[in-house]
Coordinates of C-alpha atoms in Angstrom, one line a residue:
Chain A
X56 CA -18.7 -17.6 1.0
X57 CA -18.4 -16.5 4.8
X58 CA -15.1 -15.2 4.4
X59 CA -16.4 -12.8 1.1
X60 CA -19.2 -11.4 3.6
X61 CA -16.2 -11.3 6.3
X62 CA -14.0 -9.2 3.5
X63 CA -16.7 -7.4 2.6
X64 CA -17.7 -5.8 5.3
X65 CA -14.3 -5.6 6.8
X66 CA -13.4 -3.1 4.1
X67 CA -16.6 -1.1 4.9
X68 CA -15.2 -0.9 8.2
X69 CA -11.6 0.0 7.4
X70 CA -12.6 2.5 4.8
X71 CA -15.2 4.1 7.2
X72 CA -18.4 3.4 5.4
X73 CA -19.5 1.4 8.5
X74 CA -17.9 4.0 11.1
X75 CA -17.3 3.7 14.1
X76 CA -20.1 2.5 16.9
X77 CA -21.9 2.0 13.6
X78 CA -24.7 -0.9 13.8
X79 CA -23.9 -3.3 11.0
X80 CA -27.5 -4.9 9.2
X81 CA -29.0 -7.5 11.0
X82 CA -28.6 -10.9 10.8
X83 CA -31.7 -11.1 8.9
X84 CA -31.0 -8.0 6.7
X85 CA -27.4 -9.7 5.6
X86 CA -29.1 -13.4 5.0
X87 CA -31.3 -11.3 2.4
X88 CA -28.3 -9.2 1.2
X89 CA -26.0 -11.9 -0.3
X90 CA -28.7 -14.4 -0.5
X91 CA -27.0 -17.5 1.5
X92 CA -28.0 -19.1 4.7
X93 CA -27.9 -17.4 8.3
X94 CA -25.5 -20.0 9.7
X95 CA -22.9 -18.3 6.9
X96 CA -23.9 -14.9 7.8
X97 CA -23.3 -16.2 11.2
X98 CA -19.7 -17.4 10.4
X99 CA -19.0 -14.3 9.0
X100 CA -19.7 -11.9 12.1
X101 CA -17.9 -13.9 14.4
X102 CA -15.4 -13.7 12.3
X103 CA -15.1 -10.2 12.6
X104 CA -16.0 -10.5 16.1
X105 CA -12.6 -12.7 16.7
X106 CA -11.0 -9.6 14.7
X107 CA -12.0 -6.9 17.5
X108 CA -13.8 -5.5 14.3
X109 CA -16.9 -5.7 15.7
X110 CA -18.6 -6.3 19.1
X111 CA -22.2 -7.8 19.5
X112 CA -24.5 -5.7 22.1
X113 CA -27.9 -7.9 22.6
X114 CA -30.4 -7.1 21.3
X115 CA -29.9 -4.6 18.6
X116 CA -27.1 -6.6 17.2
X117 CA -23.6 -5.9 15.7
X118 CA -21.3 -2.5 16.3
X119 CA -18.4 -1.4 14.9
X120 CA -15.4 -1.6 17.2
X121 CA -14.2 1.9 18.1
X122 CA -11.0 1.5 16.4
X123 CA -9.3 3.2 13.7
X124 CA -6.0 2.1 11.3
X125 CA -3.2 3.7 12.8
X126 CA -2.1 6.4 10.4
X127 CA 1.5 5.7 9.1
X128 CA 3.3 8.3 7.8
X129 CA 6.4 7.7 5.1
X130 CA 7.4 11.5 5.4
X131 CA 7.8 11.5 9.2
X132 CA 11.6 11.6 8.7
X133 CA 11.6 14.7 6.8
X134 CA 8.5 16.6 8.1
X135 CA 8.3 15.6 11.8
X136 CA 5.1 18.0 11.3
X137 CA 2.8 18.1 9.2
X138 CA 2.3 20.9 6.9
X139 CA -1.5 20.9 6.0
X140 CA -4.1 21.2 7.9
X141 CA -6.2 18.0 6.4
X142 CA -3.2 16.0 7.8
X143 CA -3.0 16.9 10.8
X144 CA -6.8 16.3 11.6
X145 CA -5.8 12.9 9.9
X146 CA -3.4 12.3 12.4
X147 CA -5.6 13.5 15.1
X148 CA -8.4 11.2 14.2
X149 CA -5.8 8.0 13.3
X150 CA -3.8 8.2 16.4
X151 CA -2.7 5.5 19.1
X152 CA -4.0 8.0 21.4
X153 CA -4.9 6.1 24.7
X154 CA -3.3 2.9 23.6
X155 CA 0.2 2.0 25.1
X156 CA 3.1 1.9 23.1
X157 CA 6.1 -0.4 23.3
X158 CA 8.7 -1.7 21.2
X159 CA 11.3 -4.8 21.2
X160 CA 14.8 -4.5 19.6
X161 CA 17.4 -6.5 18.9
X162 CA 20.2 -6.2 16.7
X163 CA 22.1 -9.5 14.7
X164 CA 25.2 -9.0 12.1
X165 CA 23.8 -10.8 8.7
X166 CA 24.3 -11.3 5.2
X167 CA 21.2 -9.8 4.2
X168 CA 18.5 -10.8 1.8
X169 CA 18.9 -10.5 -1.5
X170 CA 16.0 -7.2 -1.4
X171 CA 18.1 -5.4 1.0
X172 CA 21.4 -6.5 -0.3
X173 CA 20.8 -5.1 -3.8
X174 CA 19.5 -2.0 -2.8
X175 CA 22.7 -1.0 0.0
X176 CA 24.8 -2.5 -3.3
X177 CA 26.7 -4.7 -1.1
X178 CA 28.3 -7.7 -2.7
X179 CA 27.7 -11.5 -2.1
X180 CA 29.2 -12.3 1.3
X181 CA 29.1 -8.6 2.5
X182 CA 27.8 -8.3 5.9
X183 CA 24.9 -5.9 7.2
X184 CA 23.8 -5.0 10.9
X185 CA 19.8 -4.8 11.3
X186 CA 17.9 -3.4 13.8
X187 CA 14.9 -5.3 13.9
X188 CA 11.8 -3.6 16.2
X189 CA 8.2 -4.5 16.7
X190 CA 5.9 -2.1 17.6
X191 CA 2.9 -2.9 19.8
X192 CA 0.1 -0.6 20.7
X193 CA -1.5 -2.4 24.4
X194 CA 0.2 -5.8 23.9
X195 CA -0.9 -6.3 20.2
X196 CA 1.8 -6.5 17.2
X197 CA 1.3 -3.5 15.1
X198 CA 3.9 -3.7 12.7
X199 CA 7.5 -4.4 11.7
X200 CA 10.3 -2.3 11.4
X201 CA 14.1 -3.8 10.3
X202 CA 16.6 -1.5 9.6
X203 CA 19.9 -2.9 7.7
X204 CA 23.1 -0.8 7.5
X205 CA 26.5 -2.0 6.1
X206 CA 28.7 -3.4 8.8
X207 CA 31.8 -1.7 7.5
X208 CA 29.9 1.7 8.1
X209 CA 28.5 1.4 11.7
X210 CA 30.7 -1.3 13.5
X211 CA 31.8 1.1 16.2
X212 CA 28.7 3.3 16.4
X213 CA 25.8 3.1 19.0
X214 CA 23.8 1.8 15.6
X215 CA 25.9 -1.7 17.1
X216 CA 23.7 -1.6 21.0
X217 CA 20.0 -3.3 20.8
X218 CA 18.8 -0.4 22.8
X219 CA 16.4 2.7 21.3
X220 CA 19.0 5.2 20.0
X221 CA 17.5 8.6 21.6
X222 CA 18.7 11.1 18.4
X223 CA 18.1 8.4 15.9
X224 CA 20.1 6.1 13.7
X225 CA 20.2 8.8 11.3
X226 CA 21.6 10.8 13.0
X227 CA 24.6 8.6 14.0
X228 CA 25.0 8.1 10.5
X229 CA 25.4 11.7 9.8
X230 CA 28.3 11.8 12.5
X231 CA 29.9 9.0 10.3
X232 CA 29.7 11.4 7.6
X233 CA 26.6 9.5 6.4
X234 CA 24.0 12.2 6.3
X235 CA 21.2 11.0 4.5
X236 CA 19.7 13.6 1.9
X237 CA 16.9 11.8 -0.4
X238 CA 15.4 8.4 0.0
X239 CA 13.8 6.4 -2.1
X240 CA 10.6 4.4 -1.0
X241 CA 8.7 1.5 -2.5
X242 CA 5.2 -0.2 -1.4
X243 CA 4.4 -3.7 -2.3
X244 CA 0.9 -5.1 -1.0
X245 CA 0.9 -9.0 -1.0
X246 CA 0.0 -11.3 1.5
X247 CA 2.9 -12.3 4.4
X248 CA 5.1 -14.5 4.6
X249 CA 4.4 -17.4 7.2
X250 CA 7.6 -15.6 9.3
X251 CA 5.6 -12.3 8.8
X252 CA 2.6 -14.3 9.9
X253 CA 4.0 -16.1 12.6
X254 CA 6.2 -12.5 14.1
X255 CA 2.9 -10.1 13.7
X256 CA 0.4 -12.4 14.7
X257 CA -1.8 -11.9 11.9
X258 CA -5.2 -13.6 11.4
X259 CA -5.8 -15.5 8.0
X260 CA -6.5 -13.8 4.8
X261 CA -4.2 -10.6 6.1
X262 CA -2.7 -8.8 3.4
X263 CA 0.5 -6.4 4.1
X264 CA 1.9 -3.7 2.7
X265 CA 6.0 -4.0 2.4
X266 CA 7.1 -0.3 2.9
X267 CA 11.1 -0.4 1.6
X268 CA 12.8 3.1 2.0
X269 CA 16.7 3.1 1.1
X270 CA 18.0 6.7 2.1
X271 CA 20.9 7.8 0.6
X272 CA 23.8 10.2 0.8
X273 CA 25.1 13.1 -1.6
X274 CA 26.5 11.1 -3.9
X275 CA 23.4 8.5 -4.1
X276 CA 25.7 6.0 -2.0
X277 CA 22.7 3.8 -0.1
X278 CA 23.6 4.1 3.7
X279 CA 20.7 2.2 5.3
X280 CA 17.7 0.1 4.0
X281 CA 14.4 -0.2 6.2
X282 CA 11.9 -2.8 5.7
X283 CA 8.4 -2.3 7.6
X284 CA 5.6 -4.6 6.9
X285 CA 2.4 -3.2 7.6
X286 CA -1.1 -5.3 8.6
X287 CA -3.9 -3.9 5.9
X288 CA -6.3 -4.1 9.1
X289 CA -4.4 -2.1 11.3
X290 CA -2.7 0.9 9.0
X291 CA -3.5 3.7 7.1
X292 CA -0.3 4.9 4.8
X293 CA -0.6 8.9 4.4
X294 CA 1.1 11.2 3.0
X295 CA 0.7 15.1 1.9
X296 CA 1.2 16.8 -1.0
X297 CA 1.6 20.7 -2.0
X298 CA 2.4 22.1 -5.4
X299 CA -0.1 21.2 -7.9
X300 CA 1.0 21.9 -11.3
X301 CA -2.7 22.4 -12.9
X302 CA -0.6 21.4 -16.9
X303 CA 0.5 17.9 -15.5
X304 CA 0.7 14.4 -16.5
X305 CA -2.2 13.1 -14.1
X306 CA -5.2 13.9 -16.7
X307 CA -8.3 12.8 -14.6
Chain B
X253 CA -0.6 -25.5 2.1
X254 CA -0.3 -24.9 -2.0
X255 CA -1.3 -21.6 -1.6
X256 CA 0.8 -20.9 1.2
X257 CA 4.0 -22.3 -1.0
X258 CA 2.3 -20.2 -4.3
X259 CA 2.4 -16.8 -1.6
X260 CA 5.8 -17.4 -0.7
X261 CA 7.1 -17.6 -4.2
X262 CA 4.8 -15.1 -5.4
X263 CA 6.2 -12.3 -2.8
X264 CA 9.7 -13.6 -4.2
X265 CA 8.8 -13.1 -7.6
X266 CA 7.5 -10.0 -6.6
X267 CA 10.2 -8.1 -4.5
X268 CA 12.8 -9.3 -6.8
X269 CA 14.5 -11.6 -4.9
X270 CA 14.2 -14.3 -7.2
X271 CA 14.5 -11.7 -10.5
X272 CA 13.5 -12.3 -14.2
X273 CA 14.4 -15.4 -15.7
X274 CA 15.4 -16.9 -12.4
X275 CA 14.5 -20.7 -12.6
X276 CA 12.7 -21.6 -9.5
X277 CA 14.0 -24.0 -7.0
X278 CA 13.2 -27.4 -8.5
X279 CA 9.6 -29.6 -7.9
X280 CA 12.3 -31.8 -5.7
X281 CA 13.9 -29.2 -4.0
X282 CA 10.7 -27.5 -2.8
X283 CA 8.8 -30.8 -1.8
X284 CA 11.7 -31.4 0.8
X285 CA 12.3 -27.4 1.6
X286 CA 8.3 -27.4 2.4
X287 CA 8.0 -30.8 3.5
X288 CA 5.2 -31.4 1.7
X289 CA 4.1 -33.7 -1.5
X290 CA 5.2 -33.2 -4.2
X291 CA 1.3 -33.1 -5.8
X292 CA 1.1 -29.8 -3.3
X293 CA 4.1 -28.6 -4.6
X294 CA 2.8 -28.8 -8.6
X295 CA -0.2 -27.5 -6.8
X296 CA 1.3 -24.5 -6.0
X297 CA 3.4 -24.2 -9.4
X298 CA 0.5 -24.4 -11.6
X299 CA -1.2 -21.5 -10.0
X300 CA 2.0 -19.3 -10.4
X301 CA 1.6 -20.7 -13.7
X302 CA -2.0 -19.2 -14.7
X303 CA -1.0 -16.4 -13.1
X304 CA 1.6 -15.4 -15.7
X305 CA 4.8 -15.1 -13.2
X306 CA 6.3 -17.6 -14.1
X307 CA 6.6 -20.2 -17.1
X308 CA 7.9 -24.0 -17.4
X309 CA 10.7 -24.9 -19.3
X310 CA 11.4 -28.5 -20.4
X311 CA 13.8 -29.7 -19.0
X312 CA 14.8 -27.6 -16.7
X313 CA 12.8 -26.3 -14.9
X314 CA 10.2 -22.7 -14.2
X315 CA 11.4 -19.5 -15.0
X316 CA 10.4 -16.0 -13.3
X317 CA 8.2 -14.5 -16.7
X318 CA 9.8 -11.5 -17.9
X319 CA 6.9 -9.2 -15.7
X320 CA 8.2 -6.4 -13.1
X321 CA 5.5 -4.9 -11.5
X322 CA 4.4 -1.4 -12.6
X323 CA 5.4 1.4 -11.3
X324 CA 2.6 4.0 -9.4
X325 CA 4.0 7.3 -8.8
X326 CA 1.4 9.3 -6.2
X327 CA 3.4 12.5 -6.6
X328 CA 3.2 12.4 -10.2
X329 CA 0.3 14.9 -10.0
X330 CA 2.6 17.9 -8.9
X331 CA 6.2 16.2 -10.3
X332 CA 5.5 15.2 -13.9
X333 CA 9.5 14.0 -14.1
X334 CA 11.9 12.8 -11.6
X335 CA 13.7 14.7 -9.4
X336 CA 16.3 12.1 -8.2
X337 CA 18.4 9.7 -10.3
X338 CA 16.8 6.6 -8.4
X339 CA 14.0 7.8 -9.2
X340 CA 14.6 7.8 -12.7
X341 CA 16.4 4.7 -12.8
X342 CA 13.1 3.0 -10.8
X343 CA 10.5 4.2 -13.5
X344 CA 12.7 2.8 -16.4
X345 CA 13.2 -0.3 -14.7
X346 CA 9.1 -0.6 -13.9
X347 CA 7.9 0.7 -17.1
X348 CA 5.0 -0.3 -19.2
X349 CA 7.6 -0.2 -22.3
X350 CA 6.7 -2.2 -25.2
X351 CA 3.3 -3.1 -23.8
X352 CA -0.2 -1.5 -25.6
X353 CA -1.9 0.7 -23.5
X354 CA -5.8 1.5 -23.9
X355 CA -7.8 3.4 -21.3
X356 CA -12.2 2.9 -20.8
X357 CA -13.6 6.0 -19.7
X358 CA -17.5 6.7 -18.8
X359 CA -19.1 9.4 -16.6
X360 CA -21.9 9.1 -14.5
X361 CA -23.8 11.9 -12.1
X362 CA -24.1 9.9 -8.3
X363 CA -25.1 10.0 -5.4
X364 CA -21.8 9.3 -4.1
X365 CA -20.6 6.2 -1.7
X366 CA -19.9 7.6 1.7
X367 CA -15.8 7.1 1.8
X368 CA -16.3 9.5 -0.5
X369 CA -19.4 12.0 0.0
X370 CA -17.2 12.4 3.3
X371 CA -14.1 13.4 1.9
X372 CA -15.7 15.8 -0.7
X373 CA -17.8 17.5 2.1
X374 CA -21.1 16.8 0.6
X375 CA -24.7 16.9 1.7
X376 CA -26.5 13.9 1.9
X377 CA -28.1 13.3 -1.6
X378 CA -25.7 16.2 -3.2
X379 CA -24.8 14.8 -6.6
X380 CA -21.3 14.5 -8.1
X381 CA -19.9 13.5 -11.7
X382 CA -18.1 10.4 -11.5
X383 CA -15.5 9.7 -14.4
X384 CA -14.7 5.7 -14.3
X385 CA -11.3 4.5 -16.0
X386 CA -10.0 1.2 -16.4
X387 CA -6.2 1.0 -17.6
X388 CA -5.4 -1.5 -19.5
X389 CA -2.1 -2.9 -20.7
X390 CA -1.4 -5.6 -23.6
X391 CA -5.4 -5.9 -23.0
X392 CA -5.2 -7.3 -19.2
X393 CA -6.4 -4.6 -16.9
X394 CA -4.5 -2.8 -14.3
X395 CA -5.7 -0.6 -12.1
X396 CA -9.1 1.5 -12.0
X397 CA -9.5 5.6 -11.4
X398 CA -12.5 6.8 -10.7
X399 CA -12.6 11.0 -10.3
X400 CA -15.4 12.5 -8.2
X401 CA -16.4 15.9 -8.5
X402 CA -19.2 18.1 -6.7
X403 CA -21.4 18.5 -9.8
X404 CA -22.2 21.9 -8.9
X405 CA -18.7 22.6 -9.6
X406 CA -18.1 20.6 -13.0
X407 CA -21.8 20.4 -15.0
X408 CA -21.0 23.0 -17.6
X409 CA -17.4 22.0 -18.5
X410 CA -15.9 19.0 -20.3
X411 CA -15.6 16.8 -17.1
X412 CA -19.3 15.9 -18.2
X413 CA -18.1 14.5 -21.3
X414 CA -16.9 10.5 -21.5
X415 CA -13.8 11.6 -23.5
X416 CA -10.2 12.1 -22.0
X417 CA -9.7 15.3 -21.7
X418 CA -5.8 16.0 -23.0
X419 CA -4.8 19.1 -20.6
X420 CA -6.4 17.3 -17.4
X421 CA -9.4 17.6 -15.3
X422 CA -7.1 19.5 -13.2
X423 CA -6.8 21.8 -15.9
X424 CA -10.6 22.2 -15.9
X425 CA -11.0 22.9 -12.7
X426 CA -8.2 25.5 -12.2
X427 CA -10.1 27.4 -14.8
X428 CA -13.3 27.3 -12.9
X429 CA -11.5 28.8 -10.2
X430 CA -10.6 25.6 -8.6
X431 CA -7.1 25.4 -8.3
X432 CA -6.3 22.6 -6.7
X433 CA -3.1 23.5 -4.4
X434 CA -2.4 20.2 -2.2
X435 CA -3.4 16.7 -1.4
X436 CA -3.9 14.2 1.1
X437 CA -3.4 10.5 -0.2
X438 CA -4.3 7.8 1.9
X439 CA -3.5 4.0 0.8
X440 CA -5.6 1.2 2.4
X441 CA -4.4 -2.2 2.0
X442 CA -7.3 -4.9 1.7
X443 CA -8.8 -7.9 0.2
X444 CA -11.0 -6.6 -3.2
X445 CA -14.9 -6.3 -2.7
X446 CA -16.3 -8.7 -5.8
X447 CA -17.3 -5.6 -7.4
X448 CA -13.6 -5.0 -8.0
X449 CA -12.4 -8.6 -8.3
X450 CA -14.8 -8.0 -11.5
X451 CA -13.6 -4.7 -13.0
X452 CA -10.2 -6.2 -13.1
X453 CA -10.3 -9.5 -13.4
X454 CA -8.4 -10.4 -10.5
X455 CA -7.1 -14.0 -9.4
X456 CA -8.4 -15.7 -5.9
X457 CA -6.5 -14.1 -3.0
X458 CA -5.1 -10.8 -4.8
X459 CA -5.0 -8.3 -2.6
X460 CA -5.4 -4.6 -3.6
X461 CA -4.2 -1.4 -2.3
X462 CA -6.6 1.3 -2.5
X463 CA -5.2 4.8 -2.9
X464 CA -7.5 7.6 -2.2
X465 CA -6.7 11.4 -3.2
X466 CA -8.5 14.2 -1.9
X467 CA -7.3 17.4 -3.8
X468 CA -8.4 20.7 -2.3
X469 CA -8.2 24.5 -3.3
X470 CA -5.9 27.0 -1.1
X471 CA -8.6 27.7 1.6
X472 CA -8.9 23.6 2.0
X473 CA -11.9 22.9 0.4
X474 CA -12.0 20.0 -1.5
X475 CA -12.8 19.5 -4.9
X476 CA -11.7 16.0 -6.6
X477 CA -11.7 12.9 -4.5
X478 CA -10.1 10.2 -6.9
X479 CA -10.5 6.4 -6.1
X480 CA -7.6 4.1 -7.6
X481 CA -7.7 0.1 -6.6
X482 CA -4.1 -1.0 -7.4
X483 CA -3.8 -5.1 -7.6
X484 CA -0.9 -5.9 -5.8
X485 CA 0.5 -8.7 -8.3
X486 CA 0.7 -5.6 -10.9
X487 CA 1.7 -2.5 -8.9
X488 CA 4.7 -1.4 -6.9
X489 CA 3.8 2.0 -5.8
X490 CA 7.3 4.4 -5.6
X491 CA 7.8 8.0 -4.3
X492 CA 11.0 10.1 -4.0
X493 CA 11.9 12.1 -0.7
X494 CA 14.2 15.3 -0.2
X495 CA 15.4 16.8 2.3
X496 CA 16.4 14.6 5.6
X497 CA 16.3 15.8 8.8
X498 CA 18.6 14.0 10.6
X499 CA 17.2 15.3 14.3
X500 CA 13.8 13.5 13.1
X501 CA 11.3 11.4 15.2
X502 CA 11.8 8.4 13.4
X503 CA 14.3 6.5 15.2
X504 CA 15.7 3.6 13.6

């Protein structure tokens, strides 16, 4: 029962009904609320405390962490800047802004998983080269990003070296004669994986969205597969849209 | 530790790589790949079993139910069809073909919920029309829309009225002299609230992702804010990209 008040009002604080620097109820107020007995109340808010959701400032009680989901953004490879206005005050407001970024690389030849292997249609046996990165924002795991190209198409490019590649994989690719035109991406929410768990750090009860964006040449050959797994508590996934065609199927 | 085992085949089951019809490694097999007992293991079986992914058959074994998860298309708003063959390809292969669809639709006037008084720029206490939908397939439900509107905006049209309206709220609004031009989506990725775990009668531990639209007219106001909770056992959500830049910020 601790962990549905723990859910609960982790969601108000991730969807911004509790905002930021926001004082959550009282102790008393939440006993009340969901009827049950302070000591679960209790087990709740420290739960949230060991979160960095929220930080307890005697006496008025329990405040709302002054942090924000990071704003992840699925068009970043084709629209380096945003277009509207409403997304770029998103980004503004969802930034890493004063939190310091590093990443770890490394780079192994594989046979790839059966999720990655289907979509670059390689064949059983067929080796890949991923790129696998975690991202940290001031020493904390943010997220997951593992990039998987076929071996046969980047075994003497930089794509090989487990350092950051300063014009982008993508671009090596296109000096391959692998420019990537159209991609294709696909979000799965489910909760991790006990690797996922174990390489991100995540706290119990952590759900995850599995971005998977295969990007593809002319000719719809796949050239490179990315799979990023996202914390729920620390990512927003945005995106933009123009164009809207009033006769359309969407009928709200 | 079952649950933990159920996750791990559940995300398999999920992200195809153990597709339709694939019989699952055996009660043996998993007891000594998990190095639990094998009561833990049957455990973790049977809830994959009341689930519905997945389905014993004497004497071989469990099979992967004949269930891909349903595809979401975001952009389908502003693209009614496909532009790429992958595209096309994914929506075929993620269909809802041969399962009965039925739709529950009922409007309210509200004081809105913050997440979303914010987004639609209200006043505190300014009232909006709510239209609730729950989606429904072969009679299980699937995902929830709710539409909020400023009431001042819709109360004379058919948006008041609890019956789908065939050329789209959208429609509606465009000939109010609310055209709606763009969008920002954001997706948050949580654990249901209990309120939701009852509209759609979710299983323990399902997470959800929550998609939130804000559509707004050409001098960015905004005029629709629609709600959609997406179970994540039921939903992949899918979006096609033109158009790479290969000199992009997102290094790989």
């Amino acid at each position: 029962m601790w962990s549905q008040i723990a859910e609960d009002l982790r969601a108000k604080i991730t969807d911004g009904t509790l905002p930021t620097d926001a004082r959550l109820p009282s102790e008393a107020e939440l006993t009340t609320q969901y009827g049950v007995a302070r000591a679960t109340v209790r087990q709740a808010l420290t739960a949230l405390v060991n979160e960095g959701l929220i930080v307890p400032k005697a006496p008025r009680g329990y405040f709302v962490r002054h942090r924000q989901p990071l704003f992840y953004r699925p068009q970043t490879e084709f629209r380096p800047q945003p277009k509207t206005p409403e997304m770029d005050r998103f980004m503004a407001d969802h930034s890493a802004e004063g939190r310091e970024p590093r990443q770890s690389i490394d780079v192994s030849i594989v046979a790839p998983p059966p999720e990655v292997r289907q979509r670059l249609k390689l064949k059983e046996g067929e080796l890949a080269v991923v790129r696998r990165r975690v991202r940290y924002l001031d020493g904390e795991p943010y997220n997951t990003n593992d990039s998987y190209f076929p071996l046969s198409l980047v075994q003497d490019t930089e794509i090989m070296r487990p350092v950051d590649i300063a014009r982008g994989a993508n671009e090596v690719l296109a000096e391959q004669g692998q420019e990537q035109v159209r991609a294709l991406d696909e979000i799965y929410v489910r909760m991790p994986t006990p690797d996922e768990v174990r390489r991100l750090d995540l706290g119990p009860g952590t759900p995850i969205a599995c971005h998977i964006c295969t990007g593809l040449t002319a000719d719809g050959s796949p050239v490179r597969v990315v799979v990023n797994v996202l914390p729920g508590d620390r990512h927003v996934i945005v995106f933009e849209r123009e164009g809207m065609d009033p006769a359309s199927n969407d009928k709200a």
